[in-house]
């Protein structure tokens, strides 16, 4: 029987407690897989009162450094989140020759290159399955399961909190603030929930997915990011009238001139499977050349779903302790010296179809004016609806018009929208939401 693998836990909040519970409950099954026991010997958090699991046998404290320095720790499991002190602690653990498991997407998206280089030098492993899409084994699937393919694109619902909020608002008509509070109580939301709402969390995850899918460096700063906070219920309703569902998506696509890397609210046809992914569930569709499209679905946040991914990583690391570093799967799936340099496209250079909504004055010929400006720019209208004025009695009633355009480069669309907004008949700004057909 091999020696037990000794774990030092940094962070004992929702995921830390879930990890302790899963390791304990499934100890026998895990040992059957690894041939060795997994023991949590130490755990630290700034506030150790938060340890909900039975801490029996775990030395618990508030000194995070002492865990990464401890002789009775083989693997450091970082679950505190955020950039610092997580980065310094992980680098120190690596320096001490310890393997690392982390659920920290912000850390990997921004500092992954530095961390992986340090780990390579020390011959240790950094595993991060729990960083993307909670319990869905998407890292392993893309990096290893699809390794024989050339990946063309991937599209995902990769923030559970945002999807939970969107689903509750559209299905139950609930208010934004109440749903967010519930997501926080359930342990889904980030410490700073603006990361969920404004798309930063999804951008962290998409950055990681794009790197392992295309073999390019982590480029978080280049990711175009729009959240759900400005999404109006009216657009959700009008999109449904046109046969679309609004979802907050991450999109990464290989194009001839670069990579699309973007997170934003998106209309998708309501018959697509992704349109029916609700609540805290996440889903990612990956389109690869040999296998075609594959779909990964599961809980994107929460204590035990995330712990499922953390424990799987601990098992992987337990198996490779003592194995020479050159036998490890490269951290981002491609050999570090062979990572491509393909740049990320500016959002204005992408091509998409769009949903547009504008408010117009109820004057004869207004629709003709709008359609002729669109036609001049080569933009055809796939569908258009004009609603009745909300206030018929007004001196000059205002009508909502919404439409779906053909594919067009975003730069040209933006120029056309400026032209339309300059018309006397168009009131205020035009709402634009990108469309993905996923076919
Ligand atoms: N705040 C994240 C989410 C947690 O809601 O998806 C899981 O990464």
CSV table of C-alpha atoms and ligand atoms in Angstrom, one decimal:
chain,number,residue,atom,x,y,z
A,1,UNK,CA,0.0,0.0,0.0
A,2,UNK,CA,1.4,3.4,-1.0
A,3,UNK,CA,1.7,6.2,1.5
A,4,UNK,CA,-1.4,8.4,2.0
A,5,UNK,CA,-1.5,11.7,0.0
A,6,UNK,CA,-1.6,14.6,2.4
A,7,UNK,CA,-3.8,17.6,1.4
A,8,UNK,CA,-3.4,21.1,2.7
A,9,UNK,CA,-6.6,23.1,2.1
A,10,UNK,CA,-6.5,26.9,1.6
A,11,UNK,CA,-10.1,28.2,2.1
A,12,UNK,CA,-12.9,26.4,3.9
A,13,UNK,CA,-15.9,28.1,2.5
A,14,UNK,CA,-18.6,26.6,0.3
A,15,UNK,CA,-16.2,24.6,-1.9
A,16,UNK,CA,-13.7,23.8,0.8
A,17,UNK,CA,-16.4,22.3,3.0
A,18,UNK,CA,-17.8,20.4,0.0
A,19,UNK,CA,-14.4,19.0,-0.7
A,20,UNK,CA,-13.9,17.7,2.8
A,21,UNK,CA,-17.4,16.1,2.7
A,22,UNK,CA,-16.9,14.4,-0.6
A,23,UNK,CA,-13.4,13.1,0.3
A,24,UNK,CA,-14.8,11.7,3.5
A,25,UNK,CA,-18.0,10.2,2.1
A,26,UNK,CA,-16.3,8.6,-0.9
A,27,UNK,CA,-13.0,7.7,0.8
A,28,UNK,CA,-13.3,4.0,0.1
A,29,UNK,CA,-14.3,4.5,-3.6
A,30,UNK,CA,-11.4,7.0,-4.0
A,31,UNK,CA,-8.9,4.6,-2.5
A,32,UNK,CA,-10.1,1.9,-4.9
A,33,UNK,CA,-9.2,4.3,-7.7
A,34,UNK,CA,-5.9,5.6,-6.5
A,35,UNK,CA,-4.5,2.8,-4.4
A,36,UNK,CA,-3.8,5.3,-1.7
A,37,UNK,CA,-5.6,7.2,1.0
A,38,UNK,CA,-6.3,10.9,0.6
A,39,UNK,CA,-6.0,12.7,3.9
A,40,UNK,CA,-6.7,16.4,4.6
A,41,UNK,CA,-4.0,17.1,7.2
A,42,UNK,CA,-4.3,20.9,7.3
A,43,UNK,CA,-6.8,23.6,6.5
A,44,UNK,CA,-6.6,27.3,6.8
A,45,UNK,CA,-8.9,30.2,6.3
A,46,UNK,CA,-8.9,33.7,7.5
A,47,UNK,CA,-12.2,32.8,9.2
A,48,UNK,CA,-12.0,29.2,10.4
A,49,UNK,CA,-15.4,29.3,12.0
A,50,UNK,CA,-16.7,28.8,8.4
A,51,UNK,CA,-15.6,25.2,8.3
A,52,UNK,CA,-19.0,23.5,8.1
A,53,UNK,CA,-17.6,20.0,7.6
A,54,UNK,CA,-16.4,17.8,10.5
A,55,UNK,CA,-12.8,19.0,11.0
A,56,UNK,CA,-11.8,15.8,12.8
A,57,UNK,CA,-8.2,15.0,12.2
A,58,UNK,CA,-7.6,18.3,10.3
A,59,UNK,CA,-5.3,20.9,11.8
A,60,UNK,CA,-7.2,24.1,11.4
A,61,UNK,CA,-5.9,27.6,11.5
A,62,UNK,CA,-5.8,31.1,10.0
A,63,UNK,CA,-2.2,31.0,8.9
A,64,UNK,CA,-2.4,30.3,5.1
A,65,UNK,CA,1.4,30.3,4.7
A,66,UNK,CA,1.9,27.6,7.2
A,67,UNK,CA,-0.2,25.2,5.1
A,68,UNK,CA,1.9,25.8,1.9
A,69,UNK,CA,5.1,25.4,4.0
A,70,UNK,CA,4.1,22.3,6.0
A,71,UNK,CA,6.1,19.1,5.7
A,72,UNK,CA,3.0,17.0,6.1
A,73,UNK,CA,1.3,18.5,3.0
A,74,UNK,CA,2.0,16.9,-0.5
A,75,UNK,CA,-0.8,18.8,-2.4
A,76,UNK,CA,-2.0,22.3,-1.8
A,77,UNK,CA,-5.7,22.8,-2.7
A,78,UNK,CA,-6.3,26.5,-3.2
A,79,UNK,CA,-10.0,27.5,-2.8
A,80,UNK,CA,-9.7,31.0,-1.5
A,81,UNK,CA,-10.3,32.6,-4.9
A,82,UNK,CA,-9.2,36.0,-6.2
A,83,UNK,CA,-5.8,37.1,-7.4
A,84,UNK,CA,-3.9,37.8,-4.1
A,85,UNK,CA,-2.9,36.2,-1.8
A,86,UNK,CA,-3.9,33.2,-4.0
A,87,UNK,CA,-1.1,33.9,-6.5
A,88,UNK,CA,1.7,34.3,-3.9
A,89,UNK,CA,0.5,31.2,-2.0
A,90,UNK,CA,0.3,29.0,-5.1
A,91,UNK,CA,3.8,30.2,-6.3
A,92,UNK,CA,5.2,29.5,-2.8
A,93,UNK,CA,3.6,26.0,-2.7
A,94,UNK,CA,5.2,25.3,-6.1
A,95,UNK,CA,8.5,26.6,-4.9
A,96,UNK,CA,8.2,24.2,-2.0
A,97,UNK,CA,7.8,21.3,-4.5
A,98,UNK,CA,4.1,20.8,-3.8
A,99,UNK,CA,1.5,19.9,-6.4
A,100,UNK,CA,-1.4,22.4,-6.6
A,101,UNK,CA,-5.1,21.9,-7.2
A,102,UNK,CA,-7.1,25.1,-7.7
A,103,UNK,CA,-10.7,26.2,-8.4
A,104,UNK,CA,-9.5,29.7,-9.1
A,105,UNK,CA,-10.4,30.8,-12.6
A,106,UNK,CA,-9.3,34.4,-12.0
A,107,UNK,CA,-5.9,33.2,-11.0
A,108,UNK,CA,-5.4,30.8,-14.0
A,109,UNK,CA,-6.8,33.3,-16.5
A,110,UNK,CA,-4.5,36.1,-15.4
A,111,UNK,CA,-1.5,34.4,-13.9
A,112,UNK,CA,-1.7,30.9,-15.4
A,113,UNK,CA,1.3,31.4,-17.7
A,114,UNK,CA,3.5,32.5,-14.8
A,115,UNK,CA,2.2,29.7,-12.5
A,116,UNK,CA,2.6,26.9,-15.2
A,117,UNK,CA,6.1,28.1,-16.0
A,118,UNK,CA,7.0,27.9,-12.3
A,119,UNK,CA,5.4,24.5,-11.9
A,120,UNK,CA,7.3,23.2,-15.0
A,121,UNK,CA,10.6,24.3,-13.5
A,122,UNK,CA,9.8,22.4,-10.3
A,123,UNK,CA,8.4,19.4,-12.0
A,124,UNK,CA,5.0,19.7,-10.2
A,125,UNK,CA,1.5,19.8,-11.5
A,126,UNK,CA,-1.2,22.5,-11.3
A,127,UNK,CA,-4.7,21.1,-11.8
A,128,UNK,CA,-7.7,23.4,-12.3
A,129,UNK,CA,-10.7,21.4,-13.5
A,130,UNK,CA,-13.0,23.2,-11.0
A,131,UNK,CA,-12.1,26.6,-12.4
A,132,UNK,CA,-14.4,26.2,-15.4
A,133,UNK,CA,-18.1,25.2,-15.3
A,134,UNK,CA,-18.1,23.8,-11.8
A,135,UNK,CA,-18.7,20.1,-11.8
A,136,UNK,CA,-18.6,19.6,-15.6
A,137,UNK,CA,-15.3,17.9,-16.5
A,138,UNK,CA,-14.9,20.3,-19.4
A,139,UNK,CA,-11.1,20.9,-19.0
A,140,UNK,CA,-10.3,17.2,-19.2
A,141,UNK,CA,-12.8,16.7,-22.0
A,142,UNK,CA,-11.4,19.4,-24.2
A,143,UNK,CA,-7.8,19.0,-23.3
A,144,UNK,CA,-7.6,15.2,-23.3
A,145,UNK,CA,-10.9,13.7,-24.7
A,146,UNK,CA,-10.8,15.9,-27.8
A,147,UNK,CA,-7.0,16.0,-28.2
A,148,UNK,CA,-7.2,14.3,-31.6
A,149,UNK,CA,-9.3,17.1,-33.1
A,150,UNK,CA,-8.8,20.5,-34.4
A,151,UNK,CA,-11.3,22.5,-32.4
A,152,UNK,CA,-13.2,25.1,-34.4
A,153,UNK,CA,-15.3,26.8,-31.8
A,154,UNK,CA,-16.9,26.5,-28.4
A,155,UNK,CA,-19.9,28.3,-27.0
A,156,UNK,CA,-21.0,28.0,-23.4
A,157,UNK,CA,-23.2,29.1,-20.6
A,158,UNK,CA,-20.4,29.3,-18.0
A,159,UNK,CA,-21.7,31.4,-15.2
A,160,UNK,CA,-24.2,29.7,-13.0
A,161,UNK,CA,-25.2,32.8,-11.1
A,162,UNK,CA,-25.9,34.8,-14.2
A,163,UNK,CA,-27.9,31.9,-15.8
A,164,UNK,CA,-29.8,31.4,-12.5
A,165,UNK,CA,-30.7,35.1,-12.5
A,166,UNK,CA,-31.8,35.1,-16.2
A,167,UNK,CA,-33.8,31.9,-15.8
A,168,UNK,CA,-35.6,33.0,-12.6
A,169,UNK,CA,-36.4,36.5,-14.1
A,170,UNK,CA,-37.8,35.1,-17.3
A,171,UNK,CA,-39.6,32.0,-16.0
A,172,UNK,CA,-40.9,33.4,-12.7
A,173,UNK,CA,-40.8,37.2,-13.4
A,174,UNK,CA,-38.7,37.6,-10.2
A,175,UNK,CA,-36.8,40.8,-9.5
A,176,UNK,CA,-33.0,40.9,-10.2
A,177,UNK,CA,-31.9,41.8,-6.6
A,178,UNK,CA,-33.9,39.0,-4.9
A,179,UNK,CA,-32.5,36.3,-7.2
A,180,UNK,CA,-29.0,37.6,-6.8
A,181,UNK,CA,-29.4,37.4,-3.0
A,182,UNK,CA,-30.6,33.8,-3.3
A,183,UNK,CA,-27.6,32.9,-5.5
A,184,UNK,CA,-25.3,34.4,-2.9
A,185,UNK,CA,-27.0,32.4,-0.1
A,186,UNK,CA,-26.7,29.2,-2.1
A,187,UNK,CA,-22.9,29.8,-2.5
A,188,UNK,CA,-23.1,30.2,-6.3
A,189,UNK,CA,-22.0,33.9,-6.6
A,190,UNK,CA,-18.4,35.2,-6.5
A,191,UNK,CA,-17.2,37.2,-3.4
A,192,UNK,CA,-17.7,40.2,-5.6
A,193,UNK,CA,-21.0,39.4,-7.4
A,194,UNK,CA,-20.3,42.1,-10.1
A,195,UNK,CA,-17.9,39.5,-11.5
A,196,UNK,CA,-20.9,37.3,-12.2
A,197,UNK,CA,-23.3,40.0,-13.4
A,198,UNK,CA,-20.8,42.0,-15.5
A,199,UNK,CA,-19.4,38.9,-17.2
A,200,UNK,CA,-15.9,38.9,-15.7
A,201,UNK,CA,-16.2,35.4,-14.2
A,202,UNK,CA,-17.4,34.0,-17.6
A,203,UNK,CA,-14.5,35.9,-19.3
A,204,UNK,CA,-12.0,34.2,-16.9
A,205,UNK,CA,-13.4,30.8,-17.8
A,206,UNK,CA,-13.7,31.5,-21.5
A,207,UNK,CA,-10.0,32.6,-21.6
A,208,UNK,CA,-9.0,29.3,-20.1
A,209,UNK,CA,-11.2,27.3,-22.5
A,210,UNK,CA,-9.9,29.1,-25.5
A,211,UNK,CA,-6.3,28.4,-24.5
A,212,UNK,CA,-6.9,24.7,-24.1
A,213,UNK,CA,-9.0,24.5,-27.2
A,214,UNK,CA,-6.7,26.4,-29.6
A,215,UNK,CA,-3.3,26.1,-28.0
A,216,UNK,CA,-2.9,29.9,-27.6
A,217,UNK,CA,-1.7,31.9,-24.6
A,218,UNK,CA,-4.1,33.0,-21.9
A,219,UNK,CA,-5.4,36.4,-23.0
A,220,UNK,CA,-7.9,37.6,-20.5
A,221,UNK,CA,-7.3,41.3,-21.2
A,222,UNK,CA,-8.3,40.7,-24.9
A,223,UNK,CA,-11.7,39.1,-24.0
A,224,UNK,CA,-14.6,41.3,-25.0
A,225,UNK,CA,-16.9,41.3,-21.9
A,226,UNK,CA,-20.5,42.4,-21.5
A,227,UNK,CA,-22.7,41.4,-18.6
A,228,UNK,CA,-26.4,40.9,-18.0
A,229,UNK,CA,-27.0,44.0,-15.9
A,230,UNK,CA,-28.2,46.1,-18.9
A,231,UNK,CA,-30.4,43.5,-20.4
A,232,UNK,CA,-34.0,44.7,-20.5
A,233,UNK,CA,-37.0,42.4,-19.8
A,234,UNK,CA,-38.5,43.9,-22.9
A,235,UNK,CA,-35.8,42.4,-25.1
A,236,UNK,CA,-36.1,39.0,-23.5
A,237,UNK,CA,-39.9,39.2,-24.3
A,238,UNK,CA,-39.4,40.4,-27.9
A,239,UNK,CA,-36.7,37.8,-28.6
A,240,UNK,CA,-39.1,35.1,-27.5
A,241,UNK,CA,-41.7,36.5,-30.0
A,242,UNK,CA,-39.1,36.0,-32.7
A,243,UNK,CA,-38.4,32.4,-31.6
A,244,UNK,CA,-35.2,33.1,-29.6
A,245,UNK,CA,-34.0,32.8,-26.0
A,246,UNK,CA,-31.6,35.2,-24.5
A,247,UNK,CA,-28.6,33.6,-22.7
A,248,UNK,CA,-25.3,35.0,-21.4
A,249,UNK,CA,-22.8,33.2,-23.6
A,250,UNK,CA,-19.0,32.8,-23.9
A,251,UNK,CA,-18.0,32.4,-27.5
A,252,UNK,CA,-14.5,31.4,-28.7
A,253,UNK,CA,-14.0,30.8,-32.4
A,254,UNK,CA,-11.0,30.2,-34.6
A,255,UNK,CA,-11.2,32.5,-37.7
A,256,UNK,CA,-8.6,32.8,-40.5
A,257,UNK,CA,-7.5,36.2,-39.2
A,258,UNK,CA,-7.5,35.5,-35.4
A,259,UNK,CA,-9.6,34.3,-32.5
A,260,UNK,CA,-13.0,35.5,-31.4
A,261,UNK,CA,-13.1,35.7,-27.6
A,262,UNK,CA,-16.3,37.3,-26.3
A,263,UNK,CA,-18.8,37.1,-23.5
A,264,UNK,CA,-22.2,38.8,-23.9
A,265,UNK,CA,-25.9,38.4,-23.8
A,266,UNK,CA,-26.8,36.4,-27.0
A,267,UNK,CA,-30.0,35.4,-28.7
A,268,UNK,CA,-30.1,31.7,-29.6
A,269,UNK,CA,-32.9,29.8,-31.4
A,270,UNK,CA,-35.2,28.5,-28.8
A,271,UNK,CA,-35.0,24.9,-30.1
A,272,UNK,CA,-31.3,24.6,-29.4
A,273,UNK,CA,-30.4,22.6,-26.3
A,274,UNK,CA,-28.5,25.5,-24.9
A,275,UNK,CA,-31.6,27.6,-24.9
A,276,UNK,CA,-33.1,25.1,-22.4
A,277,UNK,CA,-30.2,25.2,-19.9
A,278,UNK,CA,-31.7,26.9,-16.9
A,279,UNK,CA,-30.9,27.8,-13.3
A,280,UNK,CA,-27.4,27.3,-12.1
A,281,UNK,CA,-26.7,24.7,-14.8
A,282,UNK,CA,-23.9,25.3,-17.2
A,283,UNK,CA,-23.4,23.8,-20.7
A,284,UNK,CA,-20.7,24.0,-23.3
A,285,UNK,CA,-20.9,23.0,-26.9
A,286,UNK,CA,-17.6,22.3,-28.6
A,287,UNK,CA,-17.4,22.0,-32.4
A,288,UNK,CA,-14.3,19.9,-33.5
A,289,UNK,CA,-13.3,18.7,-36.9
A,290,UNK,CA,-13.4,14.9,-36.3
A,291,UNK,CA,-16.1,14.4,-33.8
A,292,UNK,CA,-18.4,17.2,-34.8
A,293,UNK,CA,-20.4,19.0,-32.1
A,294,UNK,CA,-20.3,17.6,-28.5
A,295,UNK,CA,-22.3,19.0,-25.6
A,296,UNK,CA,-21.3,19.1,-21.9
A,297,UNK,CA,-24.0,19.8,-19.3
A,298,UNK,CA,-24.1,19.9,-15.5
A,299,UNK,CA,-24.0,22.0,-12.4
A,300,UNK,CA,-21.8,25.1,-12.9
A,301,UNK,CA,-21.5,26.1,-9.2
A,302,UNK,CA,-22.3,25.0,-5.7
A,303,UNK,CA,-20.5,23.1,-3.0
A,304,UNK,CA,-20.5,19.4,-4.0
A,305,UNK,CA,-20.6,19.9,-7.8
A,306,UNK,CA,-17.5,22.0,-7.6
A,307,UNK,CA,-15.9,19.6,-5.0
A,308,UNK,CA,-16.5,16.8,-7.5
A,309,UNK,CA,-14.1,18.5,-9.9
A,310,UNK,CA,-11.6,19.4,-7.1
A,311,UNK,CA,-11.5,15.8,-5.9
A,312,UNK,CA,-11.1,14.5,-9.4
A,313,UNK,CA,-8.0,16.7,-9.7
A,314,UNK,CA,-6.7,15.5,-6.4
A,315,UNK,CA,-7.1,11.9,-7.6
A,316,UNK,CA,-5.2,12.8,-10.9
A,317,UNK,CA,-2.4,14.4,-8.9
A,318,UNK,CA,-2.2,11.5,-6.5
A,319,UNK,CA,-1.7,9.2,-9.4
A,320,UNK,CA,1.2,11.2,-10.8
A,321,UNK,CA,3.1,11.8,-7.6
A,322,UNK,CA,6.6,10.4,-8.3
A,323,UNK,CA,6.0,10.3,-12.1
A,324,UNK,CA,8.6,12.2,-14.2
A,325,UNK,CA,7.3,15.6,-15.2
A,326,UNK,CA,7.6,14.9,-19.0
A,327,UNK,CA,4.8,12.2,-18.6
A,328,UNK,CA,2.3,14.8,-17.3
A,329,UNK,CA,-0.4,16.2,-19.6
A,330,UNK,CA,0.7,19.7,-20.5
A,331,UNK,CA,-1.1,22.2,-18.3
A,332,UNK,CA,-2.9,23.9,-21.2
A,333,UNK,CA,-3.0,20.7,-23.3
A,334,UNK,CA,-0.3,21.9,-25.8
A,335,UNK,CA,3.4,21.8,-25.2
A,336,UNK,CA,4.5,25.1,-23.7
A,337,UNK,CA,7.1,25.8,-26.4
A,338,UNK,CA,4.5,25.1,-29.2
A,339,UNK,CA,1.7,27.5,-28.0
A,340,UNK,CA,0.4,29.5,-31.0
A,341,UNK,CA,0.5,33.3,-31.1
A,342,UNK,CA,-2.9,33.8,-32.9
A,343,UNK,CA,-4.2,37.2,-31.7
A,344,UNK,CA,-7.7,37.9,-30.4
A,345,UNK,CA,-9.9,39.8,-32.9
A,346,UNK,CA,-11.3,43.2,-31.9
A,347,UNK,CA,-15.1,43.0,-31.3
A,348,UNK,CA,-15.6,45.3,-34.3
A,349,UNK,CA,-14.0,42.8,-36.5
A,350,UNK,CA,-16.3,39.9,-35.7
A,351,UNK,CA,-19.2,39.0,-38.0
A,352,UNK,CA,-22.6,38.2,-36.5
A,353,UNK,CA,-26.3,38.4,-37.1
A,354,UNK,CA,-28.0,40.9,-34.7
A,355,UNK,CA,-31.3,41.6,-32.9
A,356,UNK,CA,-32.0,45.3,-33.0
A,357,UNK,CA,-34.6,47.3,-31.2
A,358,UNK,CA,-35.4,50.9,-31.8
A,359,UNK,CA,-38.1,53.4,-30.8
A,360,UNK,CA,-39.4,55.4,-33.7
A,361,UNK,CA,-41.9,58.3,-34.1
A,362,UNK,CA,-45.2,57.2,-35.7
A,363,UNK,CA,-44.7,58.9,-39.0
A,364,UNK,CA,-45.5,57.7,-42.5
A,365,UNK,CA,-42.5,56.2,-44.3
A,366,UNK,CA,-40.4,55.7,-41.3
A,367,UNK,CA,-40.0,51.9,-41.8
A,368,UNK,CA,-39.0,52.5,-45.5
A,369,UNK,CA,-36.4,55.0,-44.4
A,370,UNK,CA,-34.9,52.5,-41.9
A,371,UNK,CA,-34.9,49.6,-44.3
A,372,UNK,CA,-33.4,51.6,-47.1
A,373,UNK,CA,-30.4,52.7,-44.9
A,374,UNK,CA,-29.9,49.1,-43.9
A,375,UNK,CA,-30.1,47.9,-47.5
A,376,UNK,CA,-27.6,50.5,-48.6
A,377,UNK,CA,-25.1,48.9,-46.2
A,378,UNK,CA,-25.9,45.4,-47.5
A,379,UNK,CA,-27.7,44.4,-44.3
A,380,UNK,CA,-30.8,42.4,-45.0
A,381,UNK,CA,-33.6,42.0,-42.5
A,382,UNK,CA,-34.6,38.4,-41.7
A,383,UNK,CA,-37.6,39.3,-39.5
A,384,UNK,CA,-39.1,42.5,-38.3
A,385,UNK,CA,-42.0,43.4,-36.0
A,386,UNK,CA,-43.5,46.8,-35.4
A,387,UNK,CA,-45.5,47.1,-32.2
A,388,UNK,CA,-48.3,49.6,-31.4
A,389,UNK,CA,-47.5,52.7,-29.5
A,390,UNK,CA,-47.5,52.3,-25.8
A,391,UNK,CA,-49.1,55.7,-25.3
A,392,UNK,CA,-51.5,56.3,-28.2
A,393,UNK,CA,-52.7,59.6,-26.7
A,394,UNK,CA,-49.2,61.2,-26.8
A,395,UNK,CA,-48.8,64.1,-29.2
A,396,UNK,CA,-46.3,62.1,-31.2
A,397,UNK,CA,-46.7,58.4,-30.3
A,398,UNK,CA,-43.5,56.2,-30.2
A,399,UNK,CA,-43.5,52.8,-31.7
A,400,UNK,CA,-41.1,50.0,-30.8
A,401,UNK,CA,-39.6,48.1,-33.8
A,402,UNK,CA,-37.4,45.1,-33.4
A,403,UNK,CA,-35.7,43.0,-36.0
A,404,UNK,CA,-33.2,40.3,-36.9
A,405,UNK,CA,-30.5,41.2,-39.4
A,406,UNK,CA,-28.3,39.0,-41.7
A,407,UNK,CA,-24.7,38.4,-40.9
A,408,UNK,CA,-22.6,41.6,-41.0
A,409,UNK,CA,-19.3,42.8,-39.7
A,410,UNK,CA,-19.8,44.6,-36.4
A,411,UNK,CA,-17.9,47.7,-37.5
A,412,UNK,CA,-20.3,48.2,-40.5
A,413,UNK,CA,-23.3,47.6,-38.3
A,414,UNK,CA,-22.1,50.1,-35.7
A,415,UNK,CA,-21.7,52.8,-38.5
A,416,UNK,CA,-25.2,52.0,-39.8
A,417,UNK,CA,-26.7,52.3,-36.3
A,418,UNK,CA,-25.1,55.7,-35.9
A,419,UNK,CA,-26.7,56.7,-39.2
A,420,UNK,CA,-30.1,55.4,-38.0
A,421,UNK,CA,-29.8,57.1,-34.6
A,422,UNK,CA,-29.2,60.4,-36.4
A,423,UNK,CA,-32.6,60.2,-38.0
A,424,UNK,CA,-35.1,62.6,-36.6
A,425,UNK,CA,-37.6,59.7,-36.4
A,426,UNK,CA,-35.5,57.4,-34.3
A,427,UNK,CA,-35.7,58.2,-30.5
A,428,UNK,CA,-32.7,57.4,-28.2
A,429,UNK,CA,-30.2,54.7,-28.8
A,430,UNK,CA,-30.8,51.4,-30.7
A,431,UNK,CA,-30.4,48.2,-28.6
A,432,UNK,CA,-28.2,45.6,-30.3
A,433,UNK,CA,-27.8,42.0,-29.2
A,434,UNK,CA,-25.7,39.5,-31.0
A,435,UNK,CA,-27.2,36.2,-32.3
A,436,UNK,CA,-25.6,32.7,-32.4
A,437,UNK,CA,-27.3,30.0,-34.5
A,438,UNK,CA,-25.0,27.2,-33.2
A,439,UNK,CA,-25.3,25.2,-36.4
B,1,LIG,N1,-19.7,32.4,-9.5
B,1,LIG,C1,-19.5,31.3,-10.3
B,1,LIG,C2,-20.8,31.0,-11.1
B,1,LIG,C3,-19.1,30.1,-9.4
B,1,LIG,O1,-21.8,31.5,-10.7
B,1,LIG,O2,-20.7,30.3,-12.1
B,1,LIG,C4,-18.6,29.0,-10.2
B,1,LIG,O3,-17.4,29.3,-10.9
